Every structure is written in structure tokens, then in C-alpha cells.
PDB file of C-alpha atoms and ligand atoms in Angstrom:
ATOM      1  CA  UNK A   1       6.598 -32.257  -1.344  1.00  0.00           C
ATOM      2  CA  UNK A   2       8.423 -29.000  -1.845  1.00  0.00           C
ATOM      3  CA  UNK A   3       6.136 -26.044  -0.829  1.00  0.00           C
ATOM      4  CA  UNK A   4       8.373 -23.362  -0.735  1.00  0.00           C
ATOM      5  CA  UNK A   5      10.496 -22.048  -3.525  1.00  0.00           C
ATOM      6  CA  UNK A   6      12.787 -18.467  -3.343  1.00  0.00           C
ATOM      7  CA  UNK A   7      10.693 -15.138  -5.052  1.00  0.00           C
ATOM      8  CA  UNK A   8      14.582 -15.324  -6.636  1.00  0.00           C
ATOM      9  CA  UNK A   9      14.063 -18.306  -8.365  1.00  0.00           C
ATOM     10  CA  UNK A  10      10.597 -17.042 -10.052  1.00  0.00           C
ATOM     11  CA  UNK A  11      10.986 -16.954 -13.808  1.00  0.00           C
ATOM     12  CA  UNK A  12      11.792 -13.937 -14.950  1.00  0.00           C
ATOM     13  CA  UNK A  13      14.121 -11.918 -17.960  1.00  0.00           C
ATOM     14  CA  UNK A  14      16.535  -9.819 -18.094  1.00  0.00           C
ATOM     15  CA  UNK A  15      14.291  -6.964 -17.979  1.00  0.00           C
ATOM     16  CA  UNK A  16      13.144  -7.225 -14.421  1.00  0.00           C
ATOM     17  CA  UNK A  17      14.428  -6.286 -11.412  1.00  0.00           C
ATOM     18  CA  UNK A  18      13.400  -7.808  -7.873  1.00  0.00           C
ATOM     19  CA  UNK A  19      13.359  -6.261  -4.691  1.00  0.00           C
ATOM     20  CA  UNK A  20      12.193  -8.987  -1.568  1.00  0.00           C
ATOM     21  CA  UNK A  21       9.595  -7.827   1.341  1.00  0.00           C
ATOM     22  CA  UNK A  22      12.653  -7.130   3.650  1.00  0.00           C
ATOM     23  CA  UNK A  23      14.427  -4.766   1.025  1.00  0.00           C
ATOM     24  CA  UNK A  24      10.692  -2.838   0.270  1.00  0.00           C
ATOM     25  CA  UNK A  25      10.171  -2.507   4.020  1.00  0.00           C
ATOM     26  CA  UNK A  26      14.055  -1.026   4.523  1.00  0.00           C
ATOM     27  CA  UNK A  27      13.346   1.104   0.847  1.00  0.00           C
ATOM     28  CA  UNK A  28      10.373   2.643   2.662  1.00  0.00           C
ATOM     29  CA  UNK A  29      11.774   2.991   5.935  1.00  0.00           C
ATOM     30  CA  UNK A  30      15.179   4.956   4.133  1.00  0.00           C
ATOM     31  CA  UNK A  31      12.587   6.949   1.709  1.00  0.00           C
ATOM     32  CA  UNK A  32      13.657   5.112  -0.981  1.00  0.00           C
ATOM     33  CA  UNK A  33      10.160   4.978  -2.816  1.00  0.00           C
ATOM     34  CA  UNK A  34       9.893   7.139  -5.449  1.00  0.00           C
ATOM     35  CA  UNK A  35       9.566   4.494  -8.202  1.00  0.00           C
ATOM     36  CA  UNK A  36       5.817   3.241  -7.129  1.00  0.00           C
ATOM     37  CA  UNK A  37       4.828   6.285  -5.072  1.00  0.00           C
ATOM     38  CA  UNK A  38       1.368   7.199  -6.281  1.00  0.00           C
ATOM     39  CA  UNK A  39       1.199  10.076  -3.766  1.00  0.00           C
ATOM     40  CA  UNK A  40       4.376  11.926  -5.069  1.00  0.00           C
ATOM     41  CA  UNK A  41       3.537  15.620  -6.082  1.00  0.00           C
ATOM     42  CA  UNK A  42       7.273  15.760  -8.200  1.00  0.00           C
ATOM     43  CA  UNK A  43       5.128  13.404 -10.680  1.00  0.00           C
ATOM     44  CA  UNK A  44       1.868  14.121 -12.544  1.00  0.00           C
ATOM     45  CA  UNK A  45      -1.595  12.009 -12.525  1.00  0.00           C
ATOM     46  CA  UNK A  46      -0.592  10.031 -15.834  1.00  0.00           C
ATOM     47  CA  UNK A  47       2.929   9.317 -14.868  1.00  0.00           C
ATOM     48  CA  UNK A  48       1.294   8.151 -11.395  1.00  0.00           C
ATOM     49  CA  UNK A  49      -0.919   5.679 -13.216  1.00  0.00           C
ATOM     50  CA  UNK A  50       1.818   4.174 -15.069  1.00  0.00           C
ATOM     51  CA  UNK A  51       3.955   3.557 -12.206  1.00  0.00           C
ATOM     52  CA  UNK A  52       1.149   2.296 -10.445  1.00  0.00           C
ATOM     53  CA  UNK A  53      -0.218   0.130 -13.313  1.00  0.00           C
ATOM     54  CA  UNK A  54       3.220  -1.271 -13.566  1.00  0.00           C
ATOM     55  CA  UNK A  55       2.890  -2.060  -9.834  1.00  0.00           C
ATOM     56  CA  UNK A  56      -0.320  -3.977 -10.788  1.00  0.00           C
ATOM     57  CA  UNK A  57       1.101  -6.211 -13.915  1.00  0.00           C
ATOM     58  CA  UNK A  58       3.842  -7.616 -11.662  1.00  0.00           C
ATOM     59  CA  UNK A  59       1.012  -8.539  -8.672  1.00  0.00           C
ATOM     60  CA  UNK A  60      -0.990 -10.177 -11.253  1.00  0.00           C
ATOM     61  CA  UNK A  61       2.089 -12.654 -12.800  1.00  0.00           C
ATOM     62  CA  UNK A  62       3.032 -13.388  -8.726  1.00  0.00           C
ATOM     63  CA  UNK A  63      -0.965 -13.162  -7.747  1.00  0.00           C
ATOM     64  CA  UNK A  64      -0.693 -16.293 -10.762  1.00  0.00           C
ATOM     65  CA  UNK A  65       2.433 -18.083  -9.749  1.00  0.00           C
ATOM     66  CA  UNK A  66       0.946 -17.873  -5.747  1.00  0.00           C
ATOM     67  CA  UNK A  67      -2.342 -19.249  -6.551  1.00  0.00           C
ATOM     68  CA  UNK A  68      -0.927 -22.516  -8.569  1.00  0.00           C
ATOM     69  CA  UNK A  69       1.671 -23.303  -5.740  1.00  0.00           C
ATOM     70  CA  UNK A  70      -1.219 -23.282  -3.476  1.00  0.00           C
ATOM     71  CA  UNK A  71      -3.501 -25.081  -5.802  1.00  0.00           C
ATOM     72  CA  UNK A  72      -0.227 -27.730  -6.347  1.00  0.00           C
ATOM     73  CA  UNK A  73       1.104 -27.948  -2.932  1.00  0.00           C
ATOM     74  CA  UNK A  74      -1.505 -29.191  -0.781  1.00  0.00           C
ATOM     75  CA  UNK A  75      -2.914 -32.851  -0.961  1.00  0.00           C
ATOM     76  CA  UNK A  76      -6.749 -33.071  -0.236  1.00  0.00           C
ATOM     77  CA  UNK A  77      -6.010 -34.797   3.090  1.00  0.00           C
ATOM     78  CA  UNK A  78      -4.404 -30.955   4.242  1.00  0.00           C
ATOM     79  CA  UNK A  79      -7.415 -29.208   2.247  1.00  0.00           C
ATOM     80  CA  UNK A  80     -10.699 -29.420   0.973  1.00  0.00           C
ATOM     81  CA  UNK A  81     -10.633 -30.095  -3.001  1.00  0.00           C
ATOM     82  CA  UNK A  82     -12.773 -27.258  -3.907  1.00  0.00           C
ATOM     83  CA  UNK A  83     -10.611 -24.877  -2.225  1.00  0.00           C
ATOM     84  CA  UNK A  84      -7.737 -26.356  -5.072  1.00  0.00           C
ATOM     85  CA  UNK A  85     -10.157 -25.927  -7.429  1.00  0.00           C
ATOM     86  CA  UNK A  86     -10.926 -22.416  -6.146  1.00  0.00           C
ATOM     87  CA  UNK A  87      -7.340 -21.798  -6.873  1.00  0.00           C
ATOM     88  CA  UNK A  88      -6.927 -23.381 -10.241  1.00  0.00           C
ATOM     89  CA  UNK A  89      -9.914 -21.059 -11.464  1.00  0.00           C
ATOM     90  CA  UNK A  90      -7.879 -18.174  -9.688  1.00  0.00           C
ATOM     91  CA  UNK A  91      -4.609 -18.795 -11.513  1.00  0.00           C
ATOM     92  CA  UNK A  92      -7.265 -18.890 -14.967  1.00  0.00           C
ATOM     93  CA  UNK A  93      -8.201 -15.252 -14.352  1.00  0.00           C
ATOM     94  CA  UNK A  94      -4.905 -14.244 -13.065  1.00  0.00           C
ATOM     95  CA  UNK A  95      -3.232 -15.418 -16.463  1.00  0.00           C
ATOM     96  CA  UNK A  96      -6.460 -13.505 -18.049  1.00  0.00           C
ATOM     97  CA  UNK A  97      -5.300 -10.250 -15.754  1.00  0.00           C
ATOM     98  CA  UNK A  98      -1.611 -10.482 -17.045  1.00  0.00           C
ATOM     99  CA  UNK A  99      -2.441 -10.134 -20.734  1.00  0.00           C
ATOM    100  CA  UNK A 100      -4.768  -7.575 -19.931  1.00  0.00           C
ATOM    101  CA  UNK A 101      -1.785  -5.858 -17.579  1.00  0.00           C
ATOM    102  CA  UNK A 102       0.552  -6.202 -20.329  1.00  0.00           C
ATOM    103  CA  UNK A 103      -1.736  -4.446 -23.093  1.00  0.00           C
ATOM    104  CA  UNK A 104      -2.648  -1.440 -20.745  1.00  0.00           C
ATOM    105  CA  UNK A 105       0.952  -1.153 -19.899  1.00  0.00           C
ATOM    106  CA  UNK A 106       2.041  -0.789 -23.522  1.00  0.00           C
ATOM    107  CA  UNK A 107      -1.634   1.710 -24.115  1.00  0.00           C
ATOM    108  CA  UNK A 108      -0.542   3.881 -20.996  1.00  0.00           C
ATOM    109  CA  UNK A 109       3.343   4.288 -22.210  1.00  0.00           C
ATOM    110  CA  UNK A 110       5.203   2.013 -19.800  1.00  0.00           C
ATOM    111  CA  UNK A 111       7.514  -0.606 -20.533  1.00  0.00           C
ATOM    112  CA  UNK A 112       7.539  -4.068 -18.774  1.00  0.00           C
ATOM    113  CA  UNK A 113      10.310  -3.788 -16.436  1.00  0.00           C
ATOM    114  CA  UNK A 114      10.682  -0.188 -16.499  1.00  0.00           C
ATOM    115  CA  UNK A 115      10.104   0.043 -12.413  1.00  0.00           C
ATOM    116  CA  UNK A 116      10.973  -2.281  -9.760  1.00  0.00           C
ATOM    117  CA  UNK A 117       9.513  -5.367  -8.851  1.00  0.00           C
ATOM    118  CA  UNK A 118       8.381  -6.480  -5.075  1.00  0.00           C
ATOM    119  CA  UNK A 119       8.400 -10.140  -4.344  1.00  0.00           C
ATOM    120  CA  UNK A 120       6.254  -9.459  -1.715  1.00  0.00           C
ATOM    121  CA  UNK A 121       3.003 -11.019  -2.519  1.00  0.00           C
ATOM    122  CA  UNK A 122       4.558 -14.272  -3.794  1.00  0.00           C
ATOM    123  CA  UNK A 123       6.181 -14.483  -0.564  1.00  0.00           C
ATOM    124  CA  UNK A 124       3.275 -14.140   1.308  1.00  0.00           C
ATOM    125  CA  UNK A 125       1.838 -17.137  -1.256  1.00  0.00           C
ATOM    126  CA  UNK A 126       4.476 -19.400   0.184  1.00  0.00           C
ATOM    127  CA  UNK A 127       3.369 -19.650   3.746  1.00  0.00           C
ATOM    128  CA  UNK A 128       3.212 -23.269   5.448  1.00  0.00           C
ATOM    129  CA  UNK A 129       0.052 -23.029   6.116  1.00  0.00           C
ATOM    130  CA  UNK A 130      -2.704 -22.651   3.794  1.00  0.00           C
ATOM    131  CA  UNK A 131      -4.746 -20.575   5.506  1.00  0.00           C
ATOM    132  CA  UNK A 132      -2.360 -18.441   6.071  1.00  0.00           C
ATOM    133  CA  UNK A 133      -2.052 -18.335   2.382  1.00  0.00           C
ATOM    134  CA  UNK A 134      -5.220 -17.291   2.231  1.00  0.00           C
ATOM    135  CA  UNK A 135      -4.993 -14.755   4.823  1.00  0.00           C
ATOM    136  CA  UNK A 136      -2.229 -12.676   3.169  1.00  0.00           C
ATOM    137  CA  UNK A 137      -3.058 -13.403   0.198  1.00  0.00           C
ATOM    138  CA  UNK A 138      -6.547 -13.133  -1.133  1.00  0.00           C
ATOM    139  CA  UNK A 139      -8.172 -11.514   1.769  1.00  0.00           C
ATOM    140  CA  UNK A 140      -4.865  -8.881   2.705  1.00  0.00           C
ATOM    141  CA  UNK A 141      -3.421  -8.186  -1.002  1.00  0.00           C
ATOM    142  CA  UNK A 142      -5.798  -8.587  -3.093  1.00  0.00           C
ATOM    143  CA  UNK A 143      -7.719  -6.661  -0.643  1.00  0.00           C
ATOM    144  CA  UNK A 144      -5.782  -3.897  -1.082  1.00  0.00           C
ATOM    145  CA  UNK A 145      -6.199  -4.874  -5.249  1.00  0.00           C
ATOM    146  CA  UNK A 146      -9.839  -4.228  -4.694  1.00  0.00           C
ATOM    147  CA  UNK A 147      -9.019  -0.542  -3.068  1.00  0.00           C
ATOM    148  CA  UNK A 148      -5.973  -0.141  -6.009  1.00  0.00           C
ATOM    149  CA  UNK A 149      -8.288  -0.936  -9.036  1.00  0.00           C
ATOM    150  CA  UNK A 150     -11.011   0.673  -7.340  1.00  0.00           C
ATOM    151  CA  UNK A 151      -9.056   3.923  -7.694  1.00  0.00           C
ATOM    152  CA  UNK A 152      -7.137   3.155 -11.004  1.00  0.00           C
ATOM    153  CA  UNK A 153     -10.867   2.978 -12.082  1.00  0.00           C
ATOM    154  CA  UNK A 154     -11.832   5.706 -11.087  1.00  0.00           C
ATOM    155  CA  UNK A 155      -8.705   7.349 -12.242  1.00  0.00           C
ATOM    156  CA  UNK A 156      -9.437   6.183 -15.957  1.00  0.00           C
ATOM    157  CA  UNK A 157     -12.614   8.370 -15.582  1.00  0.00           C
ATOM    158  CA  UNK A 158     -10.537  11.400 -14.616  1.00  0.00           C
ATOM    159  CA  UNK A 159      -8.039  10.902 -17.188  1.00  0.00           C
ATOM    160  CA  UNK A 160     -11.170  10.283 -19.989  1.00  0.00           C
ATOM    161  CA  UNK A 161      -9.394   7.122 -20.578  1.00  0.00           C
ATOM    162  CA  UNK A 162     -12.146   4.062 -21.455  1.00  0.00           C
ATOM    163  CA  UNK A 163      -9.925   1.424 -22.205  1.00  0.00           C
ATOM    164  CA  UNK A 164      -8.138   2.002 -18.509  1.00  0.00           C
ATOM    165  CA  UNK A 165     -11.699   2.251 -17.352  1.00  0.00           C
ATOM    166  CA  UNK A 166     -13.126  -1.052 -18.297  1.00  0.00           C
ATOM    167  CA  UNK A 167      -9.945  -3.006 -17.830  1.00  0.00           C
ATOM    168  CA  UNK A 168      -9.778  -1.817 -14.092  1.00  0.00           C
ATOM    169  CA  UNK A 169     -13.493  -2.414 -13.871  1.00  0.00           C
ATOM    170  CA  UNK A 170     -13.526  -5.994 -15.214  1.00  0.00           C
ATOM    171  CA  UNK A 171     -10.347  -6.883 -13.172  1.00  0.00           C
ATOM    172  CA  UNK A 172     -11.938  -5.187 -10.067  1.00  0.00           C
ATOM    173  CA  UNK A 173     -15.100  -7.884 -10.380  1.00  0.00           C
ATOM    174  CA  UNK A 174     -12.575 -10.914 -10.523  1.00  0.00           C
ATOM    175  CA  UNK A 175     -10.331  -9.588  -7.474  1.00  0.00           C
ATOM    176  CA  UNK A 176     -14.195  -9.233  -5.258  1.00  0.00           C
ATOM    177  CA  UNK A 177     -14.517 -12.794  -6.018  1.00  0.00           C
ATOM    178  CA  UNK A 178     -10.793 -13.795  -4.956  1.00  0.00           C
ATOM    179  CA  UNK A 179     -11.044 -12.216  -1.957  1.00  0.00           C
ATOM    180  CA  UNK A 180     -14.671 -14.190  -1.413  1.00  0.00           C
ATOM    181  CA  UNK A 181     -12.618 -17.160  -1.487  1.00  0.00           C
ATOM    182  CA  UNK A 182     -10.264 -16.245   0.865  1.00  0.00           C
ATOM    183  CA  UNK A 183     -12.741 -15.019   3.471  1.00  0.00           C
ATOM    184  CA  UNK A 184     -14.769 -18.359   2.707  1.00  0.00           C
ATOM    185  CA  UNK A 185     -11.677 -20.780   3.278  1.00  0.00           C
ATOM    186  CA  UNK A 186     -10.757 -18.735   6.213  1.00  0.00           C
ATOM    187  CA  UNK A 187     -14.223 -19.489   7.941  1.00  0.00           C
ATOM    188  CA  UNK A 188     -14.725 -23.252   6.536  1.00  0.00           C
ATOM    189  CA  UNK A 189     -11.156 -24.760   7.133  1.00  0.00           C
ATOM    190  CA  UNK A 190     -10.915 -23.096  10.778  1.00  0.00           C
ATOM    191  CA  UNK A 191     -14.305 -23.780  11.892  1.00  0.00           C
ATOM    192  CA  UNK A 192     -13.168 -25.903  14.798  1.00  0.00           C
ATOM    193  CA  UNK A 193      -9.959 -24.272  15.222  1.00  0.00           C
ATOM    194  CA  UNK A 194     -10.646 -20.383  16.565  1.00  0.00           C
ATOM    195  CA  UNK A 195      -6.734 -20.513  17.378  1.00  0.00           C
ATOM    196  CA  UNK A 196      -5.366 -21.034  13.717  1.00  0.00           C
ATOM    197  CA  UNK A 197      -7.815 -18.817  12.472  1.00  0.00           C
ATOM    198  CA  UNK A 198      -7.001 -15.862  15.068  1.00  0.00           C
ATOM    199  CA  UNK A 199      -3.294 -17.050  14.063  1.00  0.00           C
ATOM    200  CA  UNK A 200      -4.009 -16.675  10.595  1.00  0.00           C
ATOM    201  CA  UNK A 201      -5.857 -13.092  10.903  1.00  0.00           C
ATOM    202  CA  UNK A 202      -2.767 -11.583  12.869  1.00  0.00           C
ATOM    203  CA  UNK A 203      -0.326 -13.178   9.973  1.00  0.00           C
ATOM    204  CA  UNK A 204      -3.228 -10.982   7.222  1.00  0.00           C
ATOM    205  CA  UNK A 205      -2.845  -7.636   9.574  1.00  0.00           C
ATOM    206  CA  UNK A 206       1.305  -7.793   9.460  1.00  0.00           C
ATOM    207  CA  UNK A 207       0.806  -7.887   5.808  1.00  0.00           C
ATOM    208  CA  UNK A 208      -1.946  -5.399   5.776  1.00  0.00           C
ATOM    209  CA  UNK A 209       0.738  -3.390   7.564  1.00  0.00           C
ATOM    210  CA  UNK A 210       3.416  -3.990   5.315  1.00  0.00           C
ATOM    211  CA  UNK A 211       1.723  -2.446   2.570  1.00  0.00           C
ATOM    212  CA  UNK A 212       0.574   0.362   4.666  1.00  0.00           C
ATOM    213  CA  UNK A 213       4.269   1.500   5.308  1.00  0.00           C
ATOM    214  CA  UNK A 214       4.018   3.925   2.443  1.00  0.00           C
ATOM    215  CA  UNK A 215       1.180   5.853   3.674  1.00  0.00           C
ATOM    216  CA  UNK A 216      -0.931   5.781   0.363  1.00  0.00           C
ATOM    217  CA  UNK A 217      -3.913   3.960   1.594  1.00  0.00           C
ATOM    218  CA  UNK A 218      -6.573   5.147   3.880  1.00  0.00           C
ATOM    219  CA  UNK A 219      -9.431   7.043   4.152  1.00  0.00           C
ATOM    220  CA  UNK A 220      -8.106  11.034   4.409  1.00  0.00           C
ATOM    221  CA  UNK A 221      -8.360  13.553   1.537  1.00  0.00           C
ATOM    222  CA  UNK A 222      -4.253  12.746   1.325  1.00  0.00           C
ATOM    223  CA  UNK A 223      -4.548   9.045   0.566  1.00  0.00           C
ATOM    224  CA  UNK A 224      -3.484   8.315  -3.027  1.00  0.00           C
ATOM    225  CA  UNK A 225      -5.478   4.881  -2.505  1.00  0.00           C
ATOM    226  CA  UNK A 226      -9.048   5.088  -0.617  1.00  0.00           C
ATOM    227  CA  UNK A 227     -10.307   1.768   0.814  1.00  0.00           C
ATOM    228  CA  UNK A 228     -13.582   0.685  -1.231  1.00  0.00           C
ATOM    229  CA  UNK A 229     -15.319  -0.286   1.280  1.00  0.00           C
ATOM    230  CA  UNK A 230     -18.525  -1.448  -0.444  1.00  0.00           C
ATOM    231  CA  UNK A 231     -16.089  -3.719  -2.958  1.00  0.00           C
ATOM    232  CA  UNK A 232     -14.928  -4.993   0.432  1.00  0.00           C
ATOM    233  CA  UNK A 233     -18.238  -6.042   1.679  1.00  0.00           C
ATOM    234  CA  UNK A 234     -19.310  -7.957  -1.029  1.00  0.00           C
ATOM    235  CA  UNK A 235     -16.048  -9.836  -0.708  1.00  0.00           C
ATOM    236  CA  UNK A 236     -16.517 -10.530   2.955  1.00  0.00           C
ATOM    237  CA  UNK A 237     -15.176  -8.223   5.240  1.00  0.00           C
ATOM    238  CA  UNK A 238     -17.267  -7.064   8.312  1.00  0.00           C
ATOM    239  CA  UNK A 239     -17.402  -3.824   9.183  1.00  0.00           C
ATOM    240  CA  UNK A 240     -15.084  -4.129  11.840  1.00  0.00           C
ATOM    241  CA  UNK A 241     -12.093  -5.093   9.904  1.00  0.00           C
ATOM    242  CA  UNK A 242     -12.622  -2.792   7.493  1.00  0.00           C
ATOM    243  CA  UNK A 243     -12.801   0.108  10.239  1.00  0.00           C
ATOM    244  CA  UNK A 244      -9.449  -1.693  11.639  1.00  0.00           C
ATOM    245  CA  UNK A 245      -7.678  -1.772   8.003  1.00  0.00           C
ATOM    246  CA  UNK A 246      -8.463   1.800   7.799  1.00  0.00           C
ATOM    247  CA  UNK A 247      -6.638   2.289  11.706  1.00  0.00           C
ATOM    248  CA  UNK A 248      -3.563   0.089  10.428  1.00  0.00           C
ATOM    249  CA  UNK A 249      -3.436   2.418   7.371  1.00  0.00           C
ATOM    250  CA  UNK A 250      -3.839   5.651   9.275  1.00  0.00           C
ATOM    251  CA  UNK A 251      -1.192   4.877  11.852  1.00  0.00           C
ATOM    252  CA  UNK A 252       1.191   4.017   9.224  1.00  0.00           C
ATOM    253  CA  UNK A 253       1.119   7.248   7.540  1.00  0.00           C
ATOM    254  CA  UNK A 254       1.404   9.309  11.060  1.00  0.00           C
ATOM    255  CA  UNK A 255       4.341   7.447  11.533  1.00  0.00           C
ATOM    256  CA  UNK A 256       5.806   7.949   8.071  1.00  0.00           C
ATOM    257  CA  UNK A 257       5.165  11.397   8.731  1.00  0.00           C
ATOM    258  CA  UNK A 258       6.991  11.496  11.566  1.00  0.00           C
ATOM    259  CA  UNK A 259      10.063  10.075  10.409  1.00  0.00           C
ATOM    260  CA  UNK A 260       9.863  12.174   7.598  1.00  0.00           C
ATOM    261  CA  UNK A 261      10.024  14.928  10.027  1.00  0.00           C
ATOM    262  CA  UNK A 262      12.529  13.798  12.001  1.00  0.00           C
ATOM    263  CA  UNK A 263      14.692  13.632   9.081  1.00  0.00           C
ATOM    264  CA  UNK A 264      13.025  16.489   7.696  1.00  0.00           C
ATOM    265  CA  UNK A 265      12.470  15.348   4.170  1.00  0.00           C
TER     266      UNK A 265
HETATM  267 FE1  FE2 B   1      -5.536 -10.269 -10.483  1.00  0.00          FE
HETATM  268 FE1  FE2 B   2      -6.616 -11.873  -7.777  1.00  0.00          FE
END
């Protein structure tokens, strides 16, 4: 059975356009960021929001498309049939977060398509290895979901806005329970195997780094996106990785810094 297909070949019109995980890495690493920078004081709070909740609507139609490969690629002699079924419910809220993506977009003043899209989470979704899926996935992006809606939420407060609000705040519930699933399958399907699962937990931290490249996350008065760490504990991560997501995320900005220097932009 076919288990991989190219982000390229993802359904989309002609008013999208796709960047891959190897152009956003080489876009951040030439300070080519300024369409999804939510830390960017040439931009105000509402303009931030947008781009950002742009960001967010194209996550939630690959967050979909990831979830039913996984739920359609794997026979139940590879994985256990609730864990399909855990990702057939997914895709069901998913679809649910698109429409609700697409209606804030329009009620916040930004069009679909208007900023750039990153393939990146879908191509995290197409990983041999289920687990792995998982891993980068539900426990690493939509992880870092949890922290963005967390914030958007929190931003919809500052901005008086109640519709952002409770959007964020109902989306923010489903993503805890995504990320459950993820840190469930992690700890059922390699609970003989310690070597795929440490395997699988090094694959999540590369992509935990990945989206740390930008510097927006962490846990200093700077970061545009703080870490919710009690949203994370209900969805499964320890202490420990939590305190080592916020490391990741804090060395990724010093060194973002430091190239910035060295180029002095
Ligand atoms: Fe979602
Ligand atoms: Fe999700």
C-alpha cells in the first residue's frame, strides 16, 4: 500500500502557495520570515493574529489530511484498531477546526491564501513508521498547537475579541485530547520496544526543533508563543520534557540571535 504521497500533490487552488520543511528551515535560516512572524515589532497585535491565525487554518486542513493517511495506511496487523479509530475521530474534529479556521479568518480580515503555506506538518504525517507519526505529529505539533491557541486565546482577551476567544478555547480542548493520543500510542505500541520508542522521541525533538528555529516559543518575556504548560500536562507530558521543550526553544532563539548579529539585522 502507498503510504507516502508528496505535500505537492495535496489538494489545493490556485490561491495557495506551498513552501516544504527544507525551504521554511532555509527561509528562517536567510531571515526570510516576515510573513508568519508573530514576534515582529514592524507589525501590530491584530495584524500578528491574522498572520498567525492564517498559520493555524492551513495546520488544521494538513493536521486533517495527516490524521486520515495514518488512519488509512496502516493495517491492524502494524497497529492496534483503536489507535485508527483514534485517528478517524481526529480527522472528525480536524474537519470541525477547518470550518471554524475559515470563519475566524474571514471575522479577523484575512483572506485564505493571503500568506504562505508550510508543508511541514503533513510531512511529518508521512513518516514510515507510525509512531513516529505520532511523535511529530500529535505529541510535537500539535504540542506546539496547544502553546499557539493557548496564546491566540489569550490574545482574543486582549484584543476584547469573544468570538476569537471561544473559537481558540474550544479548539484548544480538542488539540489536549490529540496530543493524549499521541502520548498514549507512544507508551502502548512501544511497550516492549524502549529502542523504537527512544527512536521515535529523538524523531519528536528534531521537529520540536524545527519549529523552534524562529525563536517565538519559549518561556522569556520576548517569546511571542509561551509554552502552556498545564495544557501540556493534561495531555501527557512529564515535567521533564516540558522543561527540555522549553531548553530546545531557548537555544534556538540564542542562536537566531546570534546570526542575526553576525549579519547584523
Ligand atoms: Fe486542529
Ligand atoms: Fe489536532
Amino acid at each position: 500500500m502507498r503510504k507516502n504521497i508528496d505535500a505537492g500533490e495535496l489538494a489545493r487552488d490556485s490561491r495557495f502557495e506551498r513552501r516544504s520543511a527544507v525551504e521554511r528551515v532555509s527561509d528562517i535560516r536567510n531571515f526570510n520570515t516576515e510573513t508568519r512572524r508573530m514576534d515582529s515589532q514592524a507589525i501590530d497585535l491584530e495584524e500578528r493574529a491574522r498572520r498567525q491565525m492564517h498559520g493555524i487554518f492551513v495546520g488544521e486542513i494538513q493536521a486533517l489530511e495527516g490524521a486520515g493517511r495514518t488512519a488509512f495506511d496502516f493495517g491492524t496487523d502494524e497497529v492496534p484498531f483503536e489507535l485508527k479509530l483514534d485517528m478517524a475521530r481526529q480527522c472528525w474534529d480536524e474537519a470541525r477546526h477547518c470550518e471554524i479556521a475559515v470563519v475566524l479568518n474571514e471575522h479577523m480580515g484575512c483572506e485564505i491564501g493571503e500568506h504562505t503555506e508550510f508543508t511541514t506538518l503533513f510531512e511529518a504525517a508521512c513518516h514510515d513508521d507510525p509512531v513516529f507519526r505520532l511523535c511529530g505529529v500529535n505529541r510535537a505539533l500539535e504540542g506546539l498547537a496547544i502553546d499557539v491557541f493557548s496564546n491566540m486565546r489569550d490574545l482574543g482577551e486582549d484584543m476584547a475579541d469573544p468570538v476569537m476567544y471561544f473559537c481558540e478555547d474550544w479548539m484548544l480542548a480538542d488539540e489536549v485530547t490529540h496530543v493524549k493520543m499521541g502520548s498514549r500510542w507512544l507508551r502502548e505500541v512501544t511497550e516492549d520496544d524502549p529502542d523504537r520508542r527512544a527512536a521515535a522521541l529523538e524523531f519528536q525533538k528534531i521537529v520540536d526543533r524545527v519549529f523552534s528555529l524562529g525563536g517565538q516559543r519559549g518561556e522569556t518575556p520576548e517569546s511571542a508563543i509561551k509554552l502552556a504548560r498545564q495544557f501540556r500536562e493534561m495531555a501527557g507530558f512529564t515535567t521533564d520534557e516540558i522543561d527540555e521543550i522549553a531548553d530546545i526553544a531557548a537555544d534556538e532563539a540564542k542562536r537566531l540571535a546570534e546570526m542575526r548579529e553576525a549579519v547584523g539585522i
